[in-house]
Coordinates of C-alpha atoms in Angstrom, one line a residue:
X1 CA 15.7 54.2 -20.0
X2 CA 18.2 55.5 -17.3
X3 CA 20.3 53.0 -15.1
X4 CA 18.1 52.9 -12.1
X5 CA 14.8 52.7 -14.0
X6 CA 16.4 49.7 -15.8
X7 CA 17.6 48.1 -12.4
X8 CA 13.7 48.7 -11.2
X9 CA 12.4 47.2 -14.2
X10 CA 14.6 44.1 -13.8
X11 CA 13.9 43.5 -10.2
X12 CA 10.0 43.9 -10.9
X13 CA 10.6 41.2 -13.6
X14 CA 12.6 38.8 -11.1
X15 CA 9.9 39.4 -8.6
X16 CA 7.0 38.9 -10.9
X17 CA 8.9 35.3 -12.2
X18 CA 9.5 34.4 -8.5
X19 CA 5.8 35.1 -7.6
X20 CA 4.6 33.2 -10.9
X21 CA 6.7 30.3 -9.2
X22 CA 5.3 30.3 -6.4
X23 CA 2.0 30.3 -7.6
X24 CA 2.7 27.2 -9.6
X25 CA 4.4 25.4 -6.7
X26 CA 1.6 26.0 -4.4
X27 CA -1.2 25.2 -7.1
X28 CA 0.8 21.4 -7.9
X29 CA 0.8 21.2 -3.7
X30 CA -3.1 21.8 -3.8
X31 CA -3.5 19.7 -6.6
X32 CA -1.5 17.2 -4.7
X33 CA -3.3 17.1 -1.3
X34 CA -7.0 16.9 -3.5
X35 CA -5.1 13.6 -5.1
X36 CA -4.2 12.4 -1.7
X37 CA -7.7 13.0 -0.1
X38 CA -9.7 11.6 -3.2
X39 CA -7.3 8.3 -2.1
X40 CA -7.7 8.1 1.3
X41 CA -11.6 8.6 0.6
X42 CA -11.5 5.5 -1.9
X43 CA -9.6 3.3 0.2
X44 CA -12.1 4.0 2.9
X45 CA -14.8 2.7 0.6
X46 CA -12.7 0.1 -1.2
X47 CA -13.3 1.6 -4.6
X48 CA -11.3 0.0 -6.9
X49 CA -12.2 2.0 -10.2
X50 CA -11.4 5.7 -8.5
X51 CA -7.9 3.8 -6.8
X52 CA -7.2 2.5 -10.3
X53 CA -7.8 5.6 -11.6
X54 CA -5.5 7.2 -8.9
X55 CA -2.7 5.4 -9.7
X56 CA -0.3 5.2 -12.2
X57 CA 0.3 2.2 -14.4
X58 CA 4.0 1.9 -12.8
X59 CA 3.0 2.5 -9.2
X60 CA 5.4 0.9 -6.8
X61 CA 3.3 0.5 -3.5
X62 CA 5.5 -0.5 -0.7
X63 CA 3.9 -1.8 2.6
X64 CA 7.2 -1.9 4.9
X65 CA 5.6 -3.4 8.3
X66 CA 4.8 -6.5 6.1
X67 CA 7.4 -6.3 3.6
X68 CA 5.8 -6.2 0.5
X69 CA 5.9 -4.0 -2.4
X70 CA 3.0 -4.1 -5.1
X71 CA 2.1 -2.7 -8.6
X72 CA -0.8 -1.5 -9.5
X73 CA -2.6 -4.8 -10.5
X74 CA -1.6 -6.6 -7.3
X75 CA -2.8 -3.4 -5.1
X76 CA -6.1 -3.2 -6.7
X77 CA -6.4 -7.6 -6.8
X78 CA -6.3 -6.9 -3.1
X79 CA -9.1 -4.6 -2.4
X80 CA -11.7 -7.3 -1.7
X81 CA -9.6 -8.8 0.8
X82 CA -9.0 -5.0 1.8
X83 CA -13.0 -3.9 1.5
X84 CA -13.9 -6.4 4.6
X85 CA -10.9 -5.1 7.0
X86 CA -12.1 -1.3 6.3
X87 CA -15.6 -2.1 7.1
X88 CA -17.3 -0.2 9.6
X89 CA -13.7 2.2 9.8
X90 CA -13.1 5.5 9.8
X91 CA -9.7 7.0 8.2
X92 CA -8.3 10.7 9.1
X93 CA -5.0 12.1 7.8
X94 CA -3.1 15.6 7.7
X95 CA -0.6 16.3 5.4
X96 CA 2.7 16.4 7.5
X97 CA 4.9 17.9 4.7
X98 CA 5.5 18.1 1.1
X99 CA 8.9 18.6 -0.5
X100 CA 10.7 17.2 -3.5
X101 CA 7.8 16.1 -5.2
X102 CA 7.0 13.6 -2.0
X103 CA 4.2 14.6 0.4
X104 CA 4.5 13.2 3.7
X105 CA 0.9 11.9 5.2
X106 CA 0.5 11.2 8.7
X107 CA -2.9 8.9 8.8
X108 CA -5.1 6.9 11.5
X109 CA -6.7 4.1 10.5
X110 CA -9.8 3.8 12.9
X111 CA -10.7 0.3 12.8
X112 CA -13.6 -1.2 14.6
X113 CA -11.9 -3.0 17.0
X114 CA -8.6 -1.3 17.2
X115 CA -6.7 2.0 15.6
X116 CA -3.2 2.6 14.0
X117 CA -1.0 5.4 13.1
X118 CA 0.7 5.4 9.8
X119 CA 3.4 7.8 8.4
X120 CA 2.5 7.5 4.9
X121 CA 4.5 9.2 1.6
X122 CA 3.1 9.5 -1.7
X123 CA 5.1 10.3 -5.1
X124 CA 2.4 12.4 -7.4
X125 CA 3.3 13.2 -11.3
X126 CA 0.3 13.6 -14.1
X127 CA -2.4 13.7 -11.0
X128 CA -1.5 10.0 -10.5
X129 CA 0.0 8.4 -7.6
X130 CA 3.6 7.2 -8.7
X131 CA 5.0 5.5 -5.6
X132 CA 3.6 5.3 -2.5
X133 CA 5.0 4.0 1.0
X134 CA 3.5 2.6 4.6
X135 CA 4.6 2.0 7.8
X136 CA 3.0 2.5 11.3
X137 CA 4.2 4.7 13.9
X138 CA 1.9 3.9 16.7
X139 CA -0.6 0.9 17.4
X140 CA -2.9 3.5 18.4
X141 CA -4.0 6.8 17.1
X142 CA -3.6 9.0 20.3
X143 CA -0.6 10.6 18.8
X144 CA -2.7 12.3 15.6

């Protein structure tokens, strides 16, 4: 093999690893946002076996308007309590960003008597939700 058909052959195989990459990236970002939708669905329904099953044993979920930051047991010990404020609601979100293993969720909470914006980040390794934060942006949705 001459110089320049080695040089080819080289920058086909850098191109074809940067495309395999890439591929991979955007398949974990997919899998990602399907993670994040299955949660926003089950929290709409207060379903505490799919959250459970959503997050991860060592979940850190931090609520920062009320200051509180739970595990997983304490999260999922407060879905009753949750199931009767969601009643009747309606949640949307979009996916703002995702970078360095954080996606970025900008979400409105449509609650029967009143609606709230939240800029909301989630932490997703293993198809489980490792960390997740909370905090509102707007005490109405006309910003989504």
């Amino acid at each position: 093999m001459n110089g320049t058909a080695r040089q080819l052959s080289n920058i086909r195989s850098v191109g074809l690893t940067a495309a395999a990459l890439l591929a991979a990236i955007s398949a974990a970002r997919a899998d990602d946002g399907a993670i994040i939708s299955r949660w926003y669905s089950a929290l709409l329904v207060a379903d505490r076996t799919e959250l459970s099953e959503l997050l991860a044993d060592d979940v850190r979920i931090k609520l920062d308007d009320l200051g509180i930051v739970q595990g997983k047991q304490e999260f999922i010990a407060s879905i009753d309590e949750w199931k009767s404020a969601v009643a009747g609601a309606a949640i949307r979100h979009r996916i703002e960003k995702s970078e360095g293993g954080v996606t970025t969720v900008i979400a409105c909470y449509d609650f029967p008597d009143n609606d709230m914006l939240m800029r909301e980040t989630f932490a997703v390794k293993d198809n489980r939700i490792t960390a997740s934060s909370q905090a509102a942006i707007a005490e109405n949705c006309d910003g989504y």
